[in-house]
XYZ file of C-alpha atoms in Angstrom:
700
model
C -87.572 38.405 94.624
C -88.572 41.657 92.895
C -85.465 43.786 92.318
C -87.022 46.886 93.835
C -87.802 44.946 97.043
C -84.288 43.637 97.591
C -83.076 46.603 99.640
C -85.708 47.743 102.128
C -84.622 50.361 104.710
C -87.475 49.514 107.125
C -86.569 50.042 110.792
C -85.959 46.552 112.131
C -83.704 46.910 115.164
C -83.013 48.997 118.266
C -79.610 50.667 117.802
C -77.489 51.494 120.849
C -75.412 54.645 121.246
C -71.668 53.923 121.223
C -68.425 55.838 120.850
C -69.560 59.174 122.280
C -67.347 59.293 125.386
C -65.318 62.319 124.285
C -68.388 64.243 123.122
C -70.194 63.543 126.397
C -67.148 64.701 128.375
C -66.745 67.985 126.476
C -70.458 68.838 126.599
C -70.499 68.121 130.334
C -67.542 70.475 130.773
C -69.359 73.267 128.919
C -72.525 72.793 130.968
C -70.449 72.899 134.155
C -68.863 76.175 133.021
C -72.331 77.674 132.639
C -73.324 76.356 136.076
C -70.168 77.721 137.653
C -70.422 81.153 136.000
C -74.187 81.747 136.070
C -73.876 84.709 138.430
C -71.417 86.393 136.109
C -73.749 85.757 133.170
C -76.574 87.411 135.117
C -74.364 90.384 135.985
C -74.438 89.637 139.712
C -70.637 89.696 139.969
C -68.260 92.464 138.958
C -66.111 90.054 136.937
C -67.519 89.661 133.404
C -64.901 87.502 131.690
C -67.334 84.590 131.177
C -69.145 84.475 127.847
C -72.025 82.029 127.458
C -70.903 78.935 125.534
C -73.582 76.716 124.000
C -72.770 73.120 122.956
C -73.688 73.056 119.265
C -73.624 70.368 116.554
C -73.975 71.869 113.056
C -73.324 68.596 111.250
C -74.684 66.866 108.182
C -77.681 64.563 108.157
C -76.936 61.229 109.782
C -74.049 62.322 111.990
C -75.968 61.406 115.151
C -76.982 64.861 116.403
C -80.498 64.041 117.565
C -79.546 60.601 118.870
C -76.690 62.064 120.925
C -78.851 64.743 122.510
C -81.794 62.489 123.281
C -79.437 59.963 124.872
C -77.043 62.459 126.529
C -78.379 62.001 130.067
C -78.349 58.230 129.693
C -74.782 58.468 128.368
C -73.460 60.414 131.346
C -75.182 58.013 133.741
C -73.507 55.120 131.952
C -70.108 56.814 131.697
C -69.936 58.408 135.143
C -67.841 55.558 136.522
C -65.563 55.280 133.453
C -64.653 58.052 131.013
C -66.389 60.754 133.074
C -64.764 59.722 136.344
C -61.827 62.053 135.657
C -64.275 64.955 135.203
C -65.603 64.473 138.744
C -62.129 64.971 140.175
C -63.237 67.400 142.879
C -66.298 67.659 145.106
C -67.823 70.576 143.165
C -67.737 68.752 139.824
C -68.877 65.493 141.375
C -71.888 67.201 142.935
C -72.680 68.857 139.588
C -72.431 65.548 137.702
C -74.704 63.802 140.206
C -77.319 66.534 139.808
C -76.938 66.555 136.010
C -77.613 62.810 135.849
C -80.902 63.481 137.639
C -81.967 66.288 135.242
C -85.401 66.683 133.723
C -85.224 66.622 129.938
C -87.116 68.744 127.406
C -86.739 68.130 123.671
C -87.864 70.977 121.378
C -88.187 70.402 117.624
C -87.821 73.783 115.930
C -89.584 72.481 112.836
C -92.735 72.988 114.941
C -91.933 76.696 115.368
C -94.671 78.865 113.829
C -96.466 82.162 114.212
C -98.545 82.048 117.365
C -101.371 84.231 118.668
C -101.473 86.832 119.990
C -97.963 88.041 118.966
C -97.729 86.419 115.553
C -94.608 88.297 114.414
C -92.640 87.711 117.603
C -89.965 84.997 117.497
C -89.591 85.326 121.251
C -93.264 84.502 121.868
C -93.315 81.690 119.280
C -90.313 80.105 120.992
C -91.786 80.555 124.480
C -95.035 78.897 123.415
C -93.214 76.026 121.678
C -91.182 75.371 124.841
C -94.287 75.261 127.026
C -96.245 73.252 124.442
C -93.415 70.661 124.275
C -93.412 70.364 128.072
C -97.194 69.897 128.197
C -97.238 67.243 125.481
C -94.313 65.442 127.111
C -96.242 65.278 130.389
C -99.420 64.020 128.746
C -101.413 67.259 128.988
C -103.528 68.767 126.264
C -102.105 71.403 123.954
C -102.193 74.728 125.852
C -104.178 77.755 124.690
C -101.779 80.419 123.294
C -103.815 83.415 124.551
C -104.009 82.038 128.078
C -100.272 81.307 128.062
C -99.491 84.814 126.889
C -101.475 86.305 129.736
C -99.553 84.187 132.273
C -96.008 84.465 130.856
C -96.020 88.131 129.772
C -92.896 87.209 127.776
C -90.941 86.760 131.037
C -88.427 83.914 131.042
C -88.752 83.372 134.804
C -92.520 82.845 134.507
C -92.062 80.508 131.515
C -89.517 78.307 133.284
C -91.586 78.270 136.489
C -94.620 76.957 134.565
C -92.487 74.390 132.694
C -91.146 73.119 136.026
C -94.693 72.745 137.319
C -95.828 70.848 134.228
C -92.814 68.517 134.336
C -93.347 67.995 138.101
C -89.758 69.008 138.851
C -88.185 69.526 142.252
C -87.154 73.071 143.119
C -83.422 72.436 142.762
C -83.618 69.920 139.891
C -81.676 70.684 136.707
C -83.576 71.179 133.425
C -81.783 70.249 130.190
C -83.371 71.782 127.078
C -82.379 70.509 123.629
C -83.252 72.625 120.606
C -83.164 70.390 117.532
C -83.530 71.161 113.809
C -82.195 74.696 114.158
C -82.075 74.826 110.370
C -85.810 75.578 110.450
C -84.822 79.200 111.065
C -83.451 79.286 107.516
C -87.074 79.385 106.344
C -88.272 81.956 108.883
C -87.095 85.237 107.340
C -90.618 86.303 106.366
C -92.329 84.807 109.409
C -91.096 87.027 112.226
C -89.891 90.557 112.909
C -86.130 90.230 113.321
C -83.660 92.878 114.366
C -82.084 94.566 111.374
C -78.531 95.771 110.923
C -77.760 99.298 109.749
C -77.731 98.089 106.146
C -81.088 96.348 106.546
C -79.907 92.734 106.863
C -81.465 90.258 109.277
C -79.792 87.320 111.016
C -82.455 85.055 112.595
C -79.795 83.136 114.527
C -78.645 86.257 116.332
C -82.206 86.776 117.595
C -82.539 83.092 118.486
C -79.322 82.897 120.501
C -80.139 86.133 122.286
C -83.328 84.436 123.534
C -81.298 81.338 124.489
C -78.932 83.577 126.405
C -81.843 84.978 128.422
C -83.080 81.456 129.142
C -79.644 80.538 130.457
C -79.924 83.309 133.032
C -82.428 81.068 134.815
C -80.877 78.955 137.545
C -80.411 75.235 136.949
C -81.287 75.472 133.232
C -78.952 74.195 130.507
C -79.203 74.224 126.719
C -77.812 72.179 123.816
C -78.509 73.206 120.210
C -78.227 70.896 117.189
C -79.276 70.819 113.566
C -77.953 71.368 110.077
C -78.348 74.907 108.806
C -77.439 76.696 105.612
C -77.759 80.065 107.303
C -75.704 79.356 110.417
C -72.052 79.088 109.513
C -69.141 79.384 111.862
C -68.353 82.533 109.854
C -71.661 83.959 111.088
C -71.227 86.662 113.712
C -73.431 84.849 116.229
C -70.818 82.149 116.629
C -68.110 84.530 117.751
C -70.014 87.614 118.728
C -69.571 89.499 121.995
C -72.359 87.650 123.878
C -72.497 83.983 122.797
C -69.953 81.365 121.773
C -70.831 78.062 120.117
C -68.803 75.031 121.167
C -68.845 72.467 118.381
C -69.676 68.898 119.376
C -67.376 66.731 117.262
C -69.667 63.708 116.798
C -66.919 61.710 115.128
C -67.785 58.905 112.724
C -67.465 55.620 114.575
C -64.319 53.509 114.557
C -64.151 49.759 114.041
C -64.153 48.997 117.785
C -67.277 51.159 118.214
C -68.985 49.302 115.384
C -68.258 45.935 116.979
C -69.882 47.133 120.214
C -72.797 48.562 118.199
C -73.417 45.244 116.430
C -73.060 43.157 119.587
C -75.366 45.290 121.762
C -78.061 46.256 119.241
C -81.003 43.873 118.904
C -84.229 43.430 116.963
C -87.170 45.511 118.097
C -88.894 43.786 121.017
C -86.448 40.878 120.893
C -83.591 41.584 123.312
C -82.044 38.142 122.759
C -81.848 38.595 118.952
C -78.563 40.415 118.503
C -77.893 42.090 115.160
C -74.495 40.401 114.780
C -75.989 36.931 115.313
C -78.585 37.486 112.585
C -76.197 38.907 110.007
C -73.166 36.677 110.667
C -72.799 32.960 110.083
C -70.089 31.043 112.017
C -67.681 31.628 109.098
C -68.229 35.419 109.127
C -67.094 37.176 112.308
C -68.569 40.333 113.812
C -65.138 41.959 113.388
C -65.329 41.358 109.640
C -68.887 42.692 109.534
C -67.726 45.849 111.351
C -64.885 46.276 108.829
C -67.288 45.878 105.906
C -69.756 48.408 107.336
C -66.986 50.860 108.152
C -65.630 50.585 104.628
C -69.068 51.288 103.143
C -70.485 53.924 105.506
C -67.337 55.564 106.865
C -68.745 55.019 110.344
C -71.365 57.789 109.927
C -74.091 56.754 112.427
C -77.122 57.504 110.236
C -75.652 55.686 107.247
C -74.586 52.807 109.488
C -78.063 52.384 110.992
C -79.734 52.515 107.578
C -77.236 50.040 106.087
C -77.762 47.583 108.967
C -81.537 47.841 108.568
C -81.213 47.074 104.843
C -78.927 44.100 105.469
C -81.202 42.746 108.207
C -84.280 42.941 105.975
C -82.367 41.234 103.157
C -81.025 38.425 105.359
C -84.379 37.802 107.026
C -86.187 37.742 103.675
C -83.847 35.173 102.141
C -83.554 33.227 105.408
C -79.766 32.976 105.448
C -76.942 34.929 107.120
C -73.892 36.169 105.264
C -71.250 33.467 104.891
C -68.236 35.683 104.066
C -67.122 39.299 104.278
C -66.755 39.458 100.489
C -70.404 38.438 100.088
C -71.500 41.214 102.449
C -69.267 43.798 100.756
C -70.515 42.707 97.345
C -74.064 43.485 98.451
C -73.093 46.900 99.817
C -71.234 47.724 96.601
C -74.358 47.250 94.505
C -75.537 50.494 92.924
C -79.085 49.980 94.208
C -77.849 49.444 97.792
C -75.713 52.588 97.719
C -78.453 54.678 96.130
C -81.120 53.635 98.667
C -78.740 53.807 101.647
C -77.550 57.334 100.829
C -80.879 58.693 99.599
C -82.080 60.511 102.776
C -78.662 61.995 103.513
C -77.014 62.922 100.256
C -77.126 66.377 98.737
C -76.600 66.195 95.020
C -73.931 68.669 94.052
C -74.379 70.685 90.901
C -70.990 70.954 89.280
C -72.143 73.274 86.502
C -70.966 76.363 88.393
C -67.211 76.669 87.904
C -66.539 78.026 91.399
C -68.492 75.207 93.023
C -66.861 72.677 90.694
C -63.425 73.951 91.724
C -64.349 73.717 95.428
C -65.681 70.172 94.974
C -62.427 69.136 93.250
C -60.352 70.624 96.062
C -62.362 68.761 98.711
C -61.940 65.529 96.725
C -58.160 66.037 96.671
C -58.124 66.799 100.385
C -60.059 63.579 101.053
C -57.837 61.458 98.806
C -54.515 62.961 99.903
C -55.567 63.149 103.589
C -54.815 66.847 104.011
C -56.011 67.927 107.491
C -57.612 71.350 107.967
C -58.237 73.569 110.967
C -61.585 74.855 112.183
C -60.958 78.384 110.917
C -59.295 77.601 107.570
C -61.074 79.623 104.887
C -62.211 78.233 101.549
C -62.926 81.758 100.341
C -63.708 85.168 101.806
C -67.318 84.139 102.441
C -66.950 80.623 103.784
C -64.821 78.519 106.095
C -63.847 75.085 104.840
C -65.656 73.617 107.860
C -68.916 75.025 106.485
C -68.170 74.146 102.862
C -67.891 70.465 103.781
C -71.429 70.695 105.214
C -72.842 72.555 102.244
C -71.352 70.091 99.758
C -73.033 67.213 101.563
C -69.822 65.646 102.854
C -68.582 64.782 106.347
C -65.675 65.738 108.582
C -63.605 63.321 110.624
C -62.124 65.043 113.707
C -58.427 64.421 114.291
C -58.430 66.527 117.439
C -60.629 69.256 118.912
C -60.175 71.739 116.052
C -58.529 69.659 113.304
C -60.441 67.646 110.711
C -60.188 65.550 107.566
C -62.716 65.472 104.750
C -64.598 62.161 104.837
C -66.599 60.884 101.852
C -68.346 57.586 102.667
C -68.203 55.039 99.861
C -71.989 54.875 99.588
C -71.798 58.586 98.714
C -69.033 58.130 96.158
C -71.202 55.736 94.178
C -73.892 58.418 93.952
C -71.502 61.256 93.136
C -70.134 59.284 90.185
C -73.438 59.859 88.383
C -73.184 63.649 88.581
C -73.360 65.393 85.241
C -70.447 67.412 83.888
C -67.780 65.665 85.970
C -64.297 66.133 84.587
C -62.017 63.144 84.036
C -60.010 64.383 87.016
C -63.048 64.362 89.311
C -64.034 60.917 88.021
C -60.520 59.695 88.788
C -60.517 61.210 92.285
C -63.965 59.778 93.093
C -63.051 56.373 91.717
C -59.848 56.413 93.764
C -61.781 57.198 96.944
C -64.136 54.329 96.160
C -61.223 51.886 95.952
C -59.477 53.136 99.069
C -59.124 50.576 101.868
C -60.983 51.306 105.073
C -57.961 52.230 107.190
C -57.128 55.082 104.816
C -60.223 56.946 105.952
C -58.628 57.824 109.254
C -54.888 58.048 108.756
C -52.536 59.589 106.288
C -51.129 56.853 104.057
C -50.490 58.783 100.867
C -48.168 61.758 100.812
C -49.376 64.553 98.578
C -46.378 64.502 96.219
C -46.749 60.800 95.454
C -50.501 61.235 95.099
C -50.144 64.049 92.563
C -47.621 62.059 90.518
C -49.900 58.988 90.584
C -52.950 60.908 89.319
C -50.791 62.623 86.681
C -49.654 59.204 85.480
C -53.282 58.048 85.192
C -54.165 61.087 83.088
C -50.934 60.857 81.066
C -51.439 57.184 80.244
C -55.079 57.666 79.251
C -54.891 60.966 77.378
C -55.879 60.718 73.722
C -54.168 63.972 72.773
C -50.474 64.753 72.282
C -48.642 64.268 75.537
C -45.094 65.550 76.040
C -44.270 63.367 79.017
C -45.482 60.196 77.337
C -43.493 61.090 74.239
C -40.414 61.640 76.424
C -40.714 58.126 77.874
C -41.171 56.703 74.369
C -37.977 58.460 73.263
C -36.042 57.197 76.268
C -37.265 53.600 76.141
C -37.912 51.448 73.070
C -39.817 48.983 75.263
C -42.148 51.693 76.587
C -42.783 52.818 73.006
C -44.060 49.327 72.157
C -46.754 49.446 74.830
C -50.426 49.931 74.031
C -51.127 53.584 74.747
C -53.331 55.379 75.543
C -54.930 52.917 77.921
C -58.646 52.200 77.461
C -59.935 54.796 79.904
C -58.698 56.816 82.904
C -59.154 54.180 85.600
C -58.912 55.399 89.193
C -55.861 55.287 91.418
C -55.857 51.995 93.313
C -54.330 51.674 96.752
C -51.878 48.834 96.163
C -51.587 45.800 98.411
C -48.835 46.333 100.938
C -45.425 44.876 100.228
C -43.183 43.572 102.989
C -45.556 44.057 105.939
C -45.641 40.453 107.064
C -47.311 41.097 110.423
C -50.525 42.026 108.618
C -50.802 38.722 106.793
C -52.595 36.997 109.637
C -55.497 39.489 109.567
C -58.432 37.996 107.720
C -59.158 41.115 105.730
C -55.587 41.443 104.475
C -54.556 37.916 103.552
C -54.801 38.666 99.844
C -53.679 42.262 100.184
C -50.280 41.860 101.773
C -47.162 40.288 100.289
C -43.677 39.566 101.537
C -40.816 41.412 99.873
C -39.732 38.159 98.187
C -43.138 37.511 96.575
C -42.819 39.707 93.507
C -44.037 36.958 91.200
C -47.354 36.906 93.078
C -47.468 40.699 93.265
C -47.026 41.120 89.519
C -49.551 38.446 88.540
C -52.092 38.636 91.379
C -52.050 42.219 92.581
C -51.286 44.336 89.505
C -53.914 44.578 86.792
C -53.221 46.042 83.370
C -53.909 49.741 82.844
C -54.343 50.487 86.545
C -52.021 52.681 88.608
C -51.309 51.581 92.187
C -49.865 53.310 95.208
C -48.908 51.166 98.237
C -51.123 51.680 101.275
C -48.220 51.639 103.702
C -45.121 53.727 103.230
C -42.204 51.334 103.624
C -38.818 50.484 102.176
C -39.894 47.405 100.194
C -41.528 48.790 97.070
C -41.658 51.846 94.813
C -44.111 54.609 95.635
C -46.211 53.917 92.521
C -46.603 50.831 90.295
C -48.449 49.861 87.107
C -48.042 47.427 84.243
C -48.650 47.797 80.531
C -49.048 45.322 77.693
C -47.916 45.427 74.078
C -50.804 45.020 71.609
C -48.710 42.889 69.230
C -46.747 40.169 70.997
C -48.181 40.260 74.554
C -44.999 41.820 75.896
C -45.477 43.085 79.474
C -43.791 46.109 81.040
C -43.850 46.438 84.819
C -43.232 50.044 85.859
C -42.249 51.340 89.272
C -42.000 55.029 90.117
C -39.874 56.271 93.004
C -40.937 59.765 94.108
C -37.934 61.309 95.798
C -39.323 64.540 97.175
C -36.536 66.336 98.996
C -37.800 69.332 100.897
C -34.559 70.389 102.574
C -30.934 70.942 101.632
C -30.321 67.209 101.138
C -30.454 66.180 97.478
C -31.171 62.911 95.663
C -27.777 61.233 95.213
C -26.630 58.081 93.432
C -26.902 56.064 96.649
C -30.622 56.956 96.900
C -31.201 55.968 93.278
C -29.346 52.655 93.589
C -31.214 51.845 96.787
C -34.518 52.185 94.886
C -33.189 50.070 91.996
C -31.944 47.303 94.278
C -35.271 46.930 96.109
C -37.314 46.795 92.877
C -35.360 45.984 89.718
C -33.153 43.290 91.259
C -35.868 41.145 92.939
C -38.294 41.582 90.012
C -35.561 40.526 87.567
C -34.628 37.485 89.635
C -38.142 36.338 90.573
C -40.301 37.394 87.610
C -38.402 38.310 84.460
C -36.192 35.236 84.481
C -39.292 33.064 83.957
C -40.169 34.761 80.659
C -37.107 36.745 79.547
C -38.478 37.647 76.135
C -41.926 38.708 77.298
C -41.506 40.529 80.609
C -39.624 43.772 81.157
C -39.268 46.079 84.128
C -38.686 49.831 84.368
C -37.999 52.071 87.348
C -38.565 55.819 86.962
C -36.893 58.187 89.422
C -38.887 61.392 89.936
C -36.645 63.560 92.105
C -37.301 67.170 93.030
C -33.643 67.930 93.788
C -30.878 65.899 92.167
C -27.372 65.884 93.632
C -24.894 67.864 91.583
C -22.896 64.798 90.505
C -26.105 63.078 89.339
C -27.231 66.123 87.364
C -23.723 66.464 85.921
C -23.633 62.878 84.647
C -27.120 63.239 83.171
C -26.000 66.417 81.401
C -29.243 68.096 82.510
C -31.203 65.631 80.402
C -33.357 62.684 81.406
C -31.591 59.409 80.767
C -32.473 55.736 80.446
C -29.969 53.123 81.691
C -30.719 49.806 79.924
C -29.875 46.276 81.055
C -26.147 45.646 81.254
C -25.240 49.328 81.660
C -23.234 50.223 84.752
C -23.298 53.106 87.174
C -19.609 52.931 87.971
C -19.602 55.252 90.972
C -21.880 52.775 92.771
C -20.643 49.563 91.114
C -24.196 48.782 90.066
C -25.236 47.078 86.830
C -28.789 47.261 85.493
C -30.273 43.712 85.637
C -31.418 41.822 82.543
C -34.601 43.046 80.872
C -34.657 46.103 83.120
C -34.356 49.848 82.604
C -33.656 52.694 84.997
C -35.037 56.083 83.923
C -33.841 59.157 85.822
C -35.753 62.343 85.082
C -33.762 65.559 85.058
C -35.185 68.434 87.062
C -36.385 70.206 83.908
C -38.516 67.225 82.915
C -39.834 66.810 86.467
C -41.007 70.416 86.173
C -42.671 69.486 82.877
C -44.580 66.819 84.788
C -45.297 68.991 87.829
C -45.344 72.778 87.574
C -42.359 74.438 89.282
C -44.593 76.641 91.432
C -46.363 73.515 92.697
C -43.013 71.942 93.580
C -41.977 75.144 95.378
C -45.275 75.096 97.281
C -44.799 71.450 98.273
C -41.232 72.160 99.370
C -42.492 74.967 101.591
C -45.284 72.797 103.015
C -43.064 69.777 103.729
C -40.068 71.756 104.987
C -40.991 71.376 108.652
C -43.322 68.356 108.842
C -44.106 65.053 107.128
C -47.840 65.653 107.495
C -48.636 69.275 106.648
C -51.973 70.919 107.386
C -53.977 72.809 104.810
C -52.481 76.094 105.989
C -49.015 74.737 105.094
C -50.176 74.166 101.526
C -52.572 77.053 101.111
C -55.695 76.843 98.971
C -53.947 78.643 96.121
C -51.526 75.722 95.842
C -54.348 73.162 95.771
C -56.156 75.213 93.126
C -52.964 75.268 91.069
C -52.614 71.495 91.476
C -56.187 71.010 90.289
C -55.627 73.293 87.300
C -52.412 71.445 86.412
C -54.130 68.054 86.642
C -57.009 69.270 84.466
C -54.530 70.359 81.795
C -53.381 66.713 81.400
C -56.854 65.424 80.501
């Protein structure tokens, strides 16, 4: 097989629409509000509290905007007896839903918008003609003559809609749903039409466009949805929150694993209803659940990426004449550089990181994705741009947590492409590499607290730095064994999300058999799960392992040092006492000494480092405000604890913790975590994240 022919994205199957129940419900609610308040919109009632709200999807390529809109009526017909049944809770809503299901549909591609005779500079006329032209072509008529249309319509919306109803052969009371797609075409229209100008001479094409949409919505039984990616239409733009029109954002969440299973089971080859996608891709030893997990891990559940990836896999499997035997085989294919490049090619926007401001913003979004920091719809990245918009403009995706809360989502097929960007810093390489290694369930839930994540990335940079490093020198001074280790490590490898320790209920899941260990399996953990020169953080927060782990090797006599780091971030009045420290030592040093070190007492050593933000006064007093290393055989008398053989316990004093992490960063984290275990971006503030990025860069 020729290498270039291996991954062919040719359309091979008929994808079904899944996982859009919530979006369909919310859009239906907005359309009902327009229906219920049409008289107020038209000024026929004295009450004027209603402001026109247009369902709007301003998402990235591949998020499913067009597919959702084209299939919206089919969706509500399918969901009317299930997820939409609660919407039709009264007779008025039920009647509306029944009529909506029977709507006529008109799809308008704004990429076809152009100057049109006889009013070539009029956006209003160009849009009127495009609407009528779309209706004629949909009904099988010839393209209408612009001059004749102009004479009939006279730029009156009532005449336009009347003629569209005739062409579509609609009943008098039948609803008409109009979808405007590719709204981003207006970004290129500044010189095409005469737009209204502000007092300072600026033009905003979207203000003119939505004013026309507002007039259309004055017509009875007409409803509008607008979709499309646009550089010019941000939520910061006045049209979104002006006095006359509101835009309601359609979430269009990336799909979850259960949605993907349904997608794979119900989609089939073109013209072959009996040939299900899952049956073609999966052998008896490779379940559809595992295929869904593999696709979710690669595409993040983004519909466009998912469809393209499935097409590529189908073409590959059909060409070689054999289904995938195992999940690892399928994942191996999707991890190939050529697969990721071809899969992401139509969707990805290559980010230039040469501009320092843009580079800083990219780094902040990477940290937010890795540390799972949620942000709100109106959180600002800077005075010109909301974070919601910046995610779009950087070519990334958002995963909705609720109606106005999101997380930054970077699909793995994107990460592989971003890694080839020029002028990436070591920090950005580390963050991207860490995202690439993240397990699939970390895309959608917070598994890594920010404090532990910062310490872990600092350790990566500290261990790999080829310049003088105060913290590394401190550890060498405290521990003779650490000083013997081969440092710096070869290169700054990414943060790896460690196999879980002590979560036995996960062991039966096929995708976690080799990723989960019992708390008494430290010998396997050390030899199977931990690789040299790689820093790990456990996926699940639990009481069975340190927050961070890595192992180093001596270049001379193959001596191995296993290092655990306990991050004791205390964000209230409670301080880190001896009981907390001994608890960490007993769950790590004791079992590792008994199960691992005893097998090779001269070769293997273990160290636990306590990184505490607030030490108890008696702990700080015994340390003498200096970091201290307790070697094997030494006792902590107040707790009747003796350091096990071949082990060391390092407790960092607060001064040295502040050497590792800037005091202002610690103060910011304390403020953010003071009231919640999962702070939002507003709890941190962008200034804090910028300071974190600057601090991390200084360790390169």
